[in-house]
PDB file of C-alpha atoms in Angstrom:
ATOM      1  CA  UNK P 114     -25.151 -22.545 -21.654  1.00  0.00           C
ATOM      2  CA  UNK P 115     -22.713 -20.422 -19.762  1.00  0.00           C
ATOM      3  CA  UNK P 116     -20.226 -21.054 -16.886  1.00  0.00           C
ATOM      4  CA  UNK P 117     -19.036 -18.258 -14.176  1.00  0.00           C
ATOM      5  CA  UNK P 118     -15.046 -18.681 -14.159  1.00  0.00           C
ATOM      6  CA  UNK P 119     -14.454 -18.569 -10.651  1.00  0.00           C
ATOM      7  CA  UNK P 120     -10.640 -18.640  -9.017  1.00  0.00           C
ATOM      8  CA  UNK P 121      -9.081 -19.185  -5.737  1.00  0.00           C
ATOM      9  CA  UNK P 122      -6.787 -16.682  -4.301  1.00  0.00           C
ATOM     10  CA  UNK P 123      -3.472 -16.312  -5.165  1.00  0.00           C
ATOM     11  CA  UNK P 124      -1.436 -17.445  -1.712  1.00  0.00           C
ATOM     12  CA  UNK P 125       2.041 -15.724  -0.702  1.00  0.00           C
ATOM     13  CA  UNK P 126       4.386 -16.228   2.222  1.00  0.00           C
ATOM     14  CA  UNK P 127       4.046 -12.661   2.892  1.00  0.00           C
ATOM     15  CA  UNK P 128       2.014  -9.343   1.753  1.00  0.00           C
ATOM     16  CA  UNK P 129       3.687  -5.684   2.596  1.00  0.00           C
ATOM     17  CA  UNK P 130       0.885  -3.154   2.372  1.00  0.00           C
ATOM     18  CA  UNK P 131       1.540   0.717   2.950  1.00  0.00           C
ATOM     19  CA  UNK P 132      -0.050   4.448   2.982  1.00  0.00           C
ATOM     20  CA  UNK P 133      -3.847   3.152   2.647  1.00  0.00           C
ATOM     21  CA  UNK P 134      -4.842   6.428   3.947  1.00  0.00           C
ATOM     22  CA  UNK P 135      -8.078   5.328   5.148  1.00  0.00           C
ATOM     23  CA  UNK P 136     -10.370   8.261   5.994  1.00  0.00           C
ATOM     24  CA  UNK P 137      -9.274   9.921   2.807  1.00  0.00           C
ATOM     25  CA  UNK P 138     -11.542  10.469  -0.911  1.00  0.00           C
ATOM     26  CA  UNK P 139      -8.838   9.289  -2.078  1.00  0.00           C
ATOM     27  CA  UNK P 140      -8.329   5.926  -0.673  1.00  0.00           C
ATOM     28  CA  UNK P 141      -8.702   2.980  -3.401  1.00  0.00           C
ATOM     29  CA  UNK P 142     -10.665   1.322  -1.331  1.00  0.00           C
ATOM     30  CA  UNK P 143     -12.920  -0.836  -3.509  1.00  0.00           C
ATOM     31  CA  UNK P 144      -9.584  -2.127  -5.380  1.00  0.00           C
ATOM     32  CA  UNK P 145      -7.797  -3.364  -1.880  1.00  0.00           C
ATOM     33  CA  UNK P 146     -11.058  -5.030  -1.139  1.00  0.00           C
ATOM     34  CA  UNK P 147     -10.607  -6.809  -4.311  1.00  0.00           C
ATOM     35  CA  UNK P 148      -6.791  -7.391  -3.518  1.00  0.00           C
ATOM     36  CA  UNK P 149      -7.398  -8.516  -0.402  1.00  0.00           C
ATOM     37  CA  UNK P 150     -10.102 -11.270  -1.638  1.00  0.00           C
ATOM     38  CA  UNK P 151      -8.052 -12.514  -4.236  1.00  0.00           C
ATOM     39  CA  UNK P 152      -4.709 -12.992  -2.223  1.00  0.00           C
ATOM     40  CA  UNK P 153      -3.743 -14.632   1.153  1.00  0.00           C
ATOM     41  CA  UNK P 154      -0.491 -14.596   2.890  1.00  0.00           C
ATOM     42  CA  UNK P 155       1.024 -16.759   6.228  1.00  0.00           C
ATOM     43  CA  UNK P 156       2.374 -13.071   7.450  1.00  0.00           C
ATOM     44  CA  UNK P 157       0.422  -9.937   6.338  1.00  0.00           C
ATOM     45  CA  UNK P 158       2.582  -6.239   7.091  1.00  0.00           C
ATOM     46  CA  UNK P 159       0.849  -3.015   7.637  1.00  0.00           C
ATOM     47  CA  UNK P 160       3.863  -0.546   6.874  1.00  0.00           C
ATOM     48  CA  UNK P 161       2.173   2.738   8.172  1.00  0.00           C
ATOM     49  CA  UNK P 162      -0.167   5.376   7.087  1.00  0.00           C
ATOM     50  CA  UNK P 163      -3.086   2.776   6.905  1.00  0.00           C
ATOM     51  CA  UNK P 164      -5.790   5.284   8.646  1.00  0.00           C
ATOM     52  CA  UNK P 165      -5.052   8.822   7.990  1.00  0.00           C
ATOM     53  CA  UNK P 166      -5.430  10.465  11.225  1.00  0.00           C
ATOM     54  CA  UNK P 167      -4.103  14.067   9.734  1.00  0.00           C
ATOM     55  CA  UNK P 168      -7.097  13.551   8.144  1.00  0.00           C
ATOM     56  CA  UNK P 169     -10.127  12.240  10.096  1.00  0.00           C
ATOM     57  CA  UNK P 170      -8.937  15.459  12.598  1.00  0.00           C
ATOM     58  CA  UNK P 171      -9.749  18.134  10.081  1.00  0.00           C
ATOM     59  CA  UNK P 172     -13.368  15.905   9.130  1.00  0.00           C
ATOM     60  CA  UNK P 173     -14.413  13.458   9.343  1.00  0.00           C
ATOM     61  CA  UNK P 174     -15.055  10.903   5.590  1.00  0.00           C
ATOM     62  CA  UNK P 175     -15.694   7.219   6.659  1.00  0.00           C
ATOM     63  CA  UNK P 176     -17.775   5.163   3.538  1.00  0.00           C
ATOM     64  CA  UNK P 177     -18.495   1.919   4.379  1.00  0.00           C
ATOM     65  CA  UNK P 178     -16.086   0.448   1.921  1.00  0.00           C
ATOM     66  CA  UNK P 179     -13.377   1.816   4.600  1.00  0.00           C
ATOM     67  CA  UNK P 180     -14.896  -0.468   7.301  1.00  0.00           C
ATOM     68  CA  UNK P 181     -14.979  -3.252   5.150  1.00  0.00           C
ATOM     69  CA  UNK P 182     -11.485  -2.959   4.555  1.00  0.00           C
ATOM     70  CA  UNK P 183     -11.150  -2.978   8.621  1.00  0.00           C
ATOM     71  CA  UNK P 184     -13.127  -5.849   9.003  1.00  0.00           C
ATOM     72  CA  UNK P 185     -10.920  -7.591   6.469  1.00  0.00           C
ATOM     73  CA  UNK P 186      -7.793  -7.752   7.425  1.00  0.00           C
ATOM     74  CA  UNK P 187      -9.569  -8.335  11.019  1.00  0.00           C
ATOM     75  CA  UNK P 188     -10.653 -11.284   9.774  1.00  0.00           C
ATOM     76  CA  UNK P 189      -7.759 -12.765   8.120  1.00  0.00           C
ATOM     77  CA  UNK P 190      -6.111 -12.380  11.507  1.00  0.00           C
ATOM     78  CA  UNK P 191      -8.576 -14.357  12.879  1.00  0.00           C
ATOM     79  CA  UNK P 192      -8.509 -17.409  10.270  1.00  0.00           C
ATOM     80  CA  UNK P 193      -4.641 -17.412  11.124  1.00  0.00           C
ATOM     81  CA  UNK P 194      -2.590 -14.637   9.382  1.00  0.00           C
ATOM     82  CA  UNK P 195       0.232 -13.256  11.325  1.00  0.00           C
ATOM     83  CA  UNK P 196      -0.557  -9.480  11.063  1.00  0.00           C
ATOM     84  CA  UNK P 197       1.920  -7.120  11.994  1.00  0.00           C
ATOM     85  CA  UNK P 198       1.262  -3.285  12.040  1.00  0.00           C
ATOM     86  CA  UNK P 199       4.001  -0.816  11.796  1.00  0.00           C
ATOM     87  CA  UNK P 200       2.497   2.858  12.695  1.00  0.00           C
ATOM     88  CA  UNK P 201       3.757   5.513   9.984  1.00  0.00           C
ATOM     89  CA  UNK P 202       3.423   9.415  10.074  1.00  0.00           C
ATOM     90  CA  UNK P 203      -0.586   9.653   9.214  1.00  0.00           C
ATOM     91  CA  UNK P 204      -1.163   7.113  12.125  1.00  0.00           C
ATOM     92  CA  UNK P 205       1.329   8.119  14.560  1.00  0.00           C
ATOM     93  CA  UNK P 206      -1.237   8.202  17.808  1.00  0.00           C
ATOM     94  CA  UNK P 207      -0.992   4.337  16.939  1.00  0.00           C
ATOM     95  CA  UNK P 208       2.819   4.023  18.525  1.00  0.00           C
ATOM     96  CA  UNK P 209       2.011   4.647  22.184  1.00  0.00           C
ATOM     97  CA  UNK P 210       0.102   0.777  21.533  1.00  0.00           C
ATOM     98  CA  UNK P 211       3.471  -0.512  19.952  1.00  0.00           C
ATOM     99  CA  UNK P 212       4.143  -4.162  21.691  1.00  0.00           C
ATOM    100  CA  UNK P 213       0.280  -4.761  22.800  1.00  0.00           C
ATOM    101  CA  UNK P 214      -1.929  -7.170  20.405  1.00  0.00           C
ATOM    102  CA  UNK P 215      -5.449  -5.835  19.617  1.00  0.00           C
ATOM    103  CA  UNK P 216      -8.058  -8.349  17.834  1.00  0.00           C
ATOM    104  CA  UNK P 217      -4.817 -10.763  16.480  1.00  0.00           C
ATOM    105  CA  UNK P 218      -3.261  -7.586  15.279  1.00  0.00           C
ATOM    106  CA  UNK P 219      -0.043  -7.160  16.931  1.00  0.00           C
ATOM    107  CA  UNK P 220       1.229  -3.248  16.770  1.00  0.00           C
ATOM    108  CA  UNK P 221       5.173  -2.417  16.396  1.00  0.00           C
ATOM    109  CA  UNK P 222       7.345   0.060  15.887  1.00  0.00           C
ATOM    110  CA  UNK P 223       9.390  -1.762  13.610  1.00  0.00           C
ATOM    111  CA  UNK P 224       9.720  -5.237  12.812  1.00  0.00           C
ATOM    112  CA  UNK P 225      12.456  -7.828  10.741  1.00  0.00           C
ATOM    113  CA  UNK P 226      10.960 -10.270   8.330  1.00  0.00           C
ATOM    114  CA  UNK P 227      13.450 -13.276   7.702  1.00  0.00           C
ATOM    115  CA  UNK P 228      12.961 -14.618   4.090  1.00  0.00           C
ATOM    116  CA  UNK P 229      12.545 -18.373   3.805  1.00  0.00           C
ATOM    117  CA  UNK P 230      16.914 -18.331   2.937  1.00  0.00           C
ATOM    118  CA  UNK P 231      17.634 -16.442   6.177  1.00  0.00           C
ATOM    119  CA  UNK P 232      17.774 -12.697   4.495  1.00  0.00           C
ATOM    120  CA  UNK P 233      16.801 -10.224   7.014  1.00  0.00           C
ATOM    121  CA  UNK P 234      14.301  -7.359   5.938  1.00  0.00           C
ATOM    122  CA  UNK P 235      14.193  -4.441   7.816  1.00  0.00           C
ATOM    123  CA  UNK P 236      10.437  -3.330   7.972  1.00  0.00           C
ATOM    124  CA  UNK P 237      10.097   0.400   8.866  1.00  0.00           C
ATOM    125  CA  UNK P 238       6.925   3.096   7.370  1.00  0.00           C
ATOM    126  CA  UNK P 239      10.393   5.241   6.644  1.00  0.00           C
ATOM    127  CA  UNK P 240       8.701   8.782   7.788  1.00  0.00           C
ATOM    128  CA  UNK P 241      11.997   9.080  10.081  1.00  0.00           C
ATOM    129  CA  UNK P 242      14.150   9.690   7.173  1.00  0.00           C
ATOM    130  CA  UNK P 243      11.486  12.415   5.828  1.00  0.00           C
ATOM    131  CA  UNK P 244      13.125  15.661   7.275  1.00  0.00           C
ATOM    132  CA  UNK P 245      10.503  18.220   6.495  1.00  0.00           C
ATOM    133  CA  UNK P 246       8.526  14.900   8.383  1.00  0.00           C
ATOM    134  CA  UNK P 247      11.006  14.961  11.270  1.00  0.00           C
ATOM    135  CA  UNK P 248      11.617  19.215  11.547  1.00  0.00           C
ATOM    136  CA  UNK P 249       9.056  20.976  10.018  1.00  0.00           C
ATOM    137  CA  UNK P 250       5.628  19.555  10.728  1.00  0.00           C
ATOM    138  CA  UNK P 251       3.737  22.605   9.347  1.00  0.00           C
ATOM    139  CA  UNK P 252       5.272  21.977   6.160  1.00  0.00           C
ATOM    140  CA  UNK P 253       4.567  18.409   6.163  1.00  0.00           C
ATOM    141  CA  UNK P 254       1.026  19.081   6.636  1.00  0.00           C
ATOM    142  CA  UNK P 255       1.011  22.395   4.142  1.00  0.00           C
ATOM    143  CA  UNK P 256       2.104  19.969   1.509  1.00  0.00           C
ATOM    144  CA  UNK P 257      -0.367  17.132   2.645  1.00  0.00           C
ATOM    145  CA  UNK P 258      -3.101  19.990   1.818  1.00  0.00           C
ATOM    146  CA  UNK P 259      -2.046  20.237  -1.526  1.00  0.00           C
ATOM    147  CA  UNK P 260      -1.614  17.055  -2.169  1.00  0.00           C
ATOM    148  CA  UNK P 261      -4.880  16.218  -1.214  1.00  0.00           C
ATOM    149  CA  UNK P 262      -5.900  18.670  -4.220  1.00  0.00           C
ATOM    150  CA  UNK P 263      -4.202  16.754  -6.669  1.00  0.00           C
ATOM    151  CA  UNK P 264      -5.752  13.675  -5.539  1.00  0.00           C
ATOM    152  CA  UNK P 265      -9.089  15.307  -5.639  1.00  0.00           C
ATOM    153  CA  UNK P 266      -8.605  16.272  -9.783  1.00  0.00           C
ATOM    154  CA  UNK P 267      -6.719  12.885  -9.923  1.00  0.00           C
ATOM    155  CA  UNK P 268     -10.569  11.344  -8.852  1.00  0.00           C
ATOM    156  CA  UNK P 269     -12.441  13.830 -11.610  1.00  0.00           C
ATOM    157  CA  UNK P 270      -9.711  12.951 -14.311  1.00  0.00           C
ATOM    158  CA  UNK P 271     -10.129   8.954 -13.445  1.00  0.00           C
ATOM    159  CA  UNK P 272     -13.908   9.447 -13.264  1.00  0.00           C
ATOM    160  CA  UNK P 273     -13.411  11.034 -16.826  1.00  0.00           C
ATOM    161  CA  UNK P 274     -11.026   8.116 -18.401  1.00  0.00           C
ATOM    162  CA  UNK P 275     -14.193   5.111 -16.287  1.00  0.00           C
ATOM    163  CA  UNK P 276     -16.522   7.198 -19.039  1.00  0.00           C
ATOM    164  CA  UNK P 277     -14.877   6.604 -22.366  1.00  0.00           C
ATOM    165  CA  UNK P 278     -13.898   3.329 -21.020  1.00  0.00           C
ATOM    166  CA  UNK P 279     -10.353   3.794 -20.357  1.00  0.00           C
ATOM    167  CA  UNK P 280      -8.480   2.042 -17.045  1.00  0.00           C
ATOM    168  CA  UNK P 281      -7.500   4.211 -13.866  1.00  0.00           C
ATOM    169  CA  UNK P 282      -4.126   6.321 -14.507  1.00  0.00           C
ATOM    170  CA  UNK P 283      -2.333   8.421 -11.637  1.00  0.00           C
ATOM    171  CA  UNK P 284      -2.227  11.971 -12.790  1.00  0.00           C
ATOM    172  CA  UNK P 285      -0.563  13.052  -9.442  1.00  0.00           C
ATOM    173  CA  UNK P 286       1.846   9.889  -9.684  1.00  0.00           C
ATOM    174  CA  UNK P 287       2.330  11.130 -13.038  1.00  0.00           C
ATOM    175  CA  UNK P 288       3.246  14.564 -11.878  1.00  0.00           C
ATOM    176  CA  UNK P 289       4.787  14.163  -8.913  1.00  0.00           C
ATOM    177  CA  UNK P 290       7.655  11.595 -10.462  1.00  0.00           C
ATOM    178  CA  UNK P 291       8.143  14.896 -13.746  1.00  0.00           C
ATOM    179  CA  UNK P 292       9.099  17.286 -11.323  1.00  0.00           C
ATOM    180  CA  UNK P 293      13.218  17.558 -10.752  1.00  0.00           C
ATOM    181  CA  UNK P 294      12.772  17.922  -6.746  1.00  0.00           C
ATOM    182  CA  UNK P 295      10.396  15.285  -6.185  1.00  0.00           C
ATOM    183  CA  UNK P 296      12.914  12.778  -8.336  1.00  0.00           C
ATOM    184  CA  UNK P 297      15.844  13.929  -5.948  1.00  0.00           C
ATOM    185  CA  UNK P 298      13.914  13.648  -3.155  1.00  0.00           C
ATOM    186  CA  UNK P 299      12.980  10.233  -3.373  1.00  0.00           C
ATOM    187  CA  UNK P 300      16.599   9.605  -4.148  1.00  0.00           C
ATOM    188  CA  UNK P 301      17.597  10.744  -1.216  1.00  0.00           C
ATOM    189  CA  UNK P 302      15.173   9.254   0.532  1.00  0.00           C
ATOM    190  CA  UNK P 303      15.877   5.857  -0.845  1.00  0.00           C
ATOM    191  CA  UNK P 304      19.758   6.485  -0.285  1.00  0.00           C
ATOM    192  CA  UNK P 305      18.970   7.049   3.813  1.00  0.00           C
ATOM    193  CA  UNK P 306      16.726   4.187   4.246  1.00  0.00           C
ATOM    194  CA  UNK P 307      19.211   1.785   2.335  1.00  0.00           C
ATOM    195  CA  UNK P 308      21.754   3.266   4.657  1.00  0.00           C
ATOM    196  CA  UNK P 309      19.770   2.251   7.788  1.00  0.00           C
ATOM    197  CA  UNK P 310      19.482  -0.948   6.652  1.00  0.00           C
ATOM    198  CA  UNK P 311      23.312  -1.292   6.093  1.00  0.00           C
ATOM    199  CA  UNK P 312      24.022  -0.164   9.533  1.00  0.00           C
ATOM    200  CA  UNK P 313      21.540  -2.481  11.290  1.00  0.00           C
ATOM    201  CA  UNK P 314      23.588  -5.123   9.650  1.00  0.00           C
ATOM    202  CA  UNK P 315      20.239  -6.821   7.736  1.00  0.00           C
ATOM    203  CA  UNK P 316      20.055  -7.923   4.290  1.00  0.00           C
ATOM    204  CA  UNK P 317      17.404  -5.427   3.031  1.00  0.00           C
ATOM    205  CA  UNK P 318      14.622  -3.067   4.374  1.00  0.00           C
ATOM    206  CA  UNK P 319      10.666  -3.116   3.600  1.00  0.00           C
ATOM    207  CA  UNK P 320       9.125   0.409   3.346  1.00  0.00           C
ATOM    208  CA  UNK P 321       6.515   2.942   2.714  1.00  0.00           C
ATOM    209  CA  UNK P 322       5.836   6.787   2.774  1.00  0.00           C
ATOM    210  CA  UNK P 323       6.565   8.146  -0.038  1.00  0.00           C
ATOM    211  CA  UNK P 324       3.983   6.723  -2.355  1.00  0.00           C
ATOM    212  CA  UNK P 325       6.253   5.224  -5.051  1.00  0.00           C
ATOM    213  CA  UNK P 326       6.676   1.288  -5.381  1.00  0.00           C
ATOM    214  CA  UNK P 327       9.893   0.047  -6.086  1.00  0.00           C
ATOM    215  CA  UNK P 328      12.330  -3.020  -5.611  1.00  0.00           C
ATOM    216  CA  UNK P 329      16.075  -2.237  -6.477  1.00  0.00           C
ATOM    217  CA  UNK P 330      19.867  -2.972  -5.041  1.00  0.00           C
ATOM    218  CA  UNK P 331      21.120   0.262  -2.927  1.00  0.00           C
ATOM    219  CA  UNK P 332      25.007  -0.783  -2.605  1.00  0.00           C
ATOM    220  CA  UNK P 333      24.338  -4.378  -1.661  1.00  0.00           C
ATOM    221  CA  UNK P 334      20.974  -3.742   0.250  1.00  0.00           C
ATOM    222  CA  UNK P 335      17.856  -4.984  -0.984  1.00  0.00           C
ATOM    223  CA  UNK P 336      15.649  -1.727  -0.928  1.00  0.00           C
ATOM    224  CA  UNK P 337      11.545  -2.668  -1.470  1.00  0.00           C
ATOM    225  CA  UNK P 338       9.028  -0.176  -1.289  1.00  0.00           C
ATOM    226  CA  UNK P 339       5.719  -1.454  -1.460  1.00  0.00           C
ATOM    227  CA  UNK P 340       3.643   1.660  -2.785  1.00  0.00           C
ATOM    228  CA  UNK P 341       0.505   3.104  -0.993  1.00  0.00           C
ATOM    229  CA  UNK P 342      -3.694   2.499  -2.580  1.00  0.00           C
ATOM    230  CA  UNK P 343      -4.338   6.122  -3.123  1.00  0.00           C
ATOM    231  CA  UNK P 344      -1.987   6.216  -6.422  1.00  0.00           C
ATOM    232  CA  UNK P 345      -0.347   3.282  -7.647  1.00  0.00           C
ATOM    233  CA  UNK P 346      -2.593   0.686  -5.754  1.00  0.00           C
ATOM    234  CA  UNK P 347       0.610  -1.677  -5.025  1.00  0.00           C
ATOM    235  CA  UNK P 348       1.670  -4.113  -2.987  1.00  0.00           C
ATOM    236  CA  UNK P 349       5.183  -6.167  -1.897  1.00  0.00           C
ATOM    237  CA  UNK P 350       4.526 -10.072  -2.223  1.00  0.00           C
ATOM    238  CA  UNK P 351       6.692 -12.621  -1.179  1.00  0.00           C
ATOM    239  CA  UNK P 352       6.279 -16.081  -2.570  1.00  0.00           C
ATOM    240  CA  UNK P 353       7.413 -19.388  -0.590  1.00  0.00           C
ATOM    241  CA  UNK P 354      10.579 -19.785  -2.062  1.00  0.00           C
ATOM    242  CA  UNK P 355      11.632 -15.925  -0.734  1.00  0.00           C
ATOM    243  CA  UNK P 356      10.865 -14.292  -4.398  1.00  0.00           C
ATOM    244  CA  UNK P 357       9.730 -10.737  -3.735  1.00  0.00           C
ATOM    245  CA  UNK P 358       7.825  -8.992  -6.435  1.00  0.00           C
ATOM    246  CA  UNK P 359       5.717  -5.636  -6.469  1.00  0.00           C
ATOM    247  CA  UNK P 360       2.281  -6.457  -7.439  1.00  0.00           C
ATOM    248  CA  UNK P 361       0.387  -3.232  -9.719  1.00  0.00           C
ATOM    249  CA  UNK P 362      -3.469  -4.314  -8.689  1.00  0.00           C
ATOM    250  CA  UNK P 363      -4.961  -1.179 -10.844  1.00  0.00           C
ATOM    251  CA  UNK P 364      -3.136  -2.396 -13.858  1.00  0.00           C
ATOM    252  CA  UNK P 365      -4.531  -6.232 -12.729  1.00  0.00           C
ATOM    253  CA  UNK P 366      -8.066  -5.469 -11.911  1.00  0.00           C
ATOM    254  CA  UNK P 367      -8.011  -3.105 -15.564  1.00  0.00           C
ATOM    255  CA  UNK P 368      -6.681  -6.932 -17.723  1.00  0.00           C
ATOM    256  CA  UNK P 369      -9.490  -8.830 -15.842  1.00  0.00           C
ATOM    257  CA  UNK P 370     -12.110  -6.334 -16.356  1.00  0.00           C
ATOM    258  CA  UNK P 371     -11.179  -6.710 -19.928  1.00  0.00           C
ATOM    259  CA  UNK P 372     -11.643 -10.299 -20.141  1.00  0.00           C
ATOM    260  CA  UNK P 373     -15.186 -11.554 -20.831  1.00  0.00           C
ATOM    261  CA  UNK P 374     -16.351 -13.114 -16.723  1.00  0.00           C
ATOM    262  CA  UNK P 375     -19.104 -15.794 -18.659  1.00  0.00           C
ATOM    263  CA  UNK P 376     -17.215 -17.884 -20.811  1.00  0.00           C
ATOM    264  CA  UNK P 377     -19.456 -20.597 -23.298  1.00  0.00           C
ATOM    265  CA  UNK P 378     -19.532 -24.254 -21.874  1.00  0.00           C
ATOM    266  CA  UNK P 379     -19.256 -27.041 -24.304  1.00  0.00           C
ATOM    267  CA  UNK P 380     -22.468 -29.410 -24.719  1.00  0.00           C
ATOM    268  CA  UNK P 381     -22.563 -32.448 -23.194  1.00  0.00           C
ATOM    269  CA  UNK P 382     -23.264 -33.789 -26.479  1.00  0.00           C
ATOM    270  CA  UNK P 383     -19.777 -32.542 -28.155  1.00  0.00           C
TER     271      UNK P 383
END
């Protein structure tokens, strides 16, 4: 006899999701379906770049998975979820709707999450502080064509490692965090967001953009970025007590894949 395993989702105060880049190859979208299953939140945060408008412009790529994903977070606003959605770059025709609520789904330019101990956490996508973002768009989207190459051999490189059994690995994280400019420049931009934050007088700032998750202390300011699901597949979770983590669902989906789903049931008689 056998027995499915079966477990209930994970439940957070809040989730911080970023830089989905739906209409894209290279959205994960199969693994945020999974996140999204396996974890609810009071307050769910869409920090920008969650449909990738740059995109969908040039062609059009729309798999059904991507409506799912839609349709999801749709209907976790409906059972209750305060969802929040913060326009970035990729999505930017979505500010001239900033302050009006579609389907539960309330769009803003920016927005402050207070912690359950009264920290206040700036929530911004962070393309402001992006200069080649802010002053030279053709350069911005020059670089989004390449980078939409490296995603494109990062898919035949994963689809090589799913063969011989191995779990998914970022090549273009991987590159993109060996090359000396890229480093700097998410130094800097980490330094300027930080600095925001500091002179809006709140406790920390949420964030997005540049598709690398990370929590640290920028001179007293609680800096989060939670990531994007075309690389690192991360998220920002904040648990009832205020305890903010960055959750690595590529790496979690890989351990449970690992693990044996049928498990053997003891017999009645033993």
């Amino acid at each position: 006899m056998t027995v499915i395993v079966r477990h209930q989702p994970a439940r957070h105060r809040a989730i911080f999701l970023s830089d989905i880049h739906l209409g894209t190859r290279g959205c994960q979208a199969e693994l945020l379906l999974d996140f999204l299953k396996r974890n609810e939140s009071e307050y769910l945060y869409l920090v920008g770049d969650i449909v990738d408008g740059w995109r969908l412009k040039r062609w059009w790529y729309w798999p059904q998975a991507h409506s799912d994903v839609v349709q999801k977070i749709m209907r976790k606003a409906r059972k209750g979820t305060t969802v929040i959605y913060v326009p970035g770059n990729h999505d930017e025709a979505a500010r001239q709707y900033c302050q009006l609520t579609f389907g539960e789904v309330r769009v803003q330019e920016e927005a402050i999450h207070v912690t359950p101990e009264g920290r206040k956490l700036l929530v911004i996508h962070g393309d402001q502080f992006d200069g080649i973002v802010r002053y030279a768009r053709w350069l911005a989207i020059l670089g989004d064509w390449a980078y939409t190459i490296a995603l494109r051999l990062n898919t035949l490189f994963n689809w090589a490692r799913r063969r011989l059994g191995l779990p998914y690995w970022s090549l273009s994280a991987y590159l993109k965090h060996r090359v000396k400019n890229a480093v700097q420049f998410i130094n800097n931009y980490e330094q300027a967001v930080a600095g925001e934050a500091r002179r809006r007088g709140v406790d920390g700032v949420v964030c997005g953009h540049i598709h690398h998750a990370e929590m640290r202390t920028i001179d007293g300011i609680l800096y989060c970025n939670d990531g994007d699901w075309v690389e690192s597949c991360t998220a920002l979770v904040e648990d009832f007590e205020g305890r903010l983590r960055i959750v690595r669902w590529a790496e979690e989906y890989a351990r449970r894949r690992a693990v044996p789903r049928l498990v053997p049931a003891r017999l009645a008689a033993e």
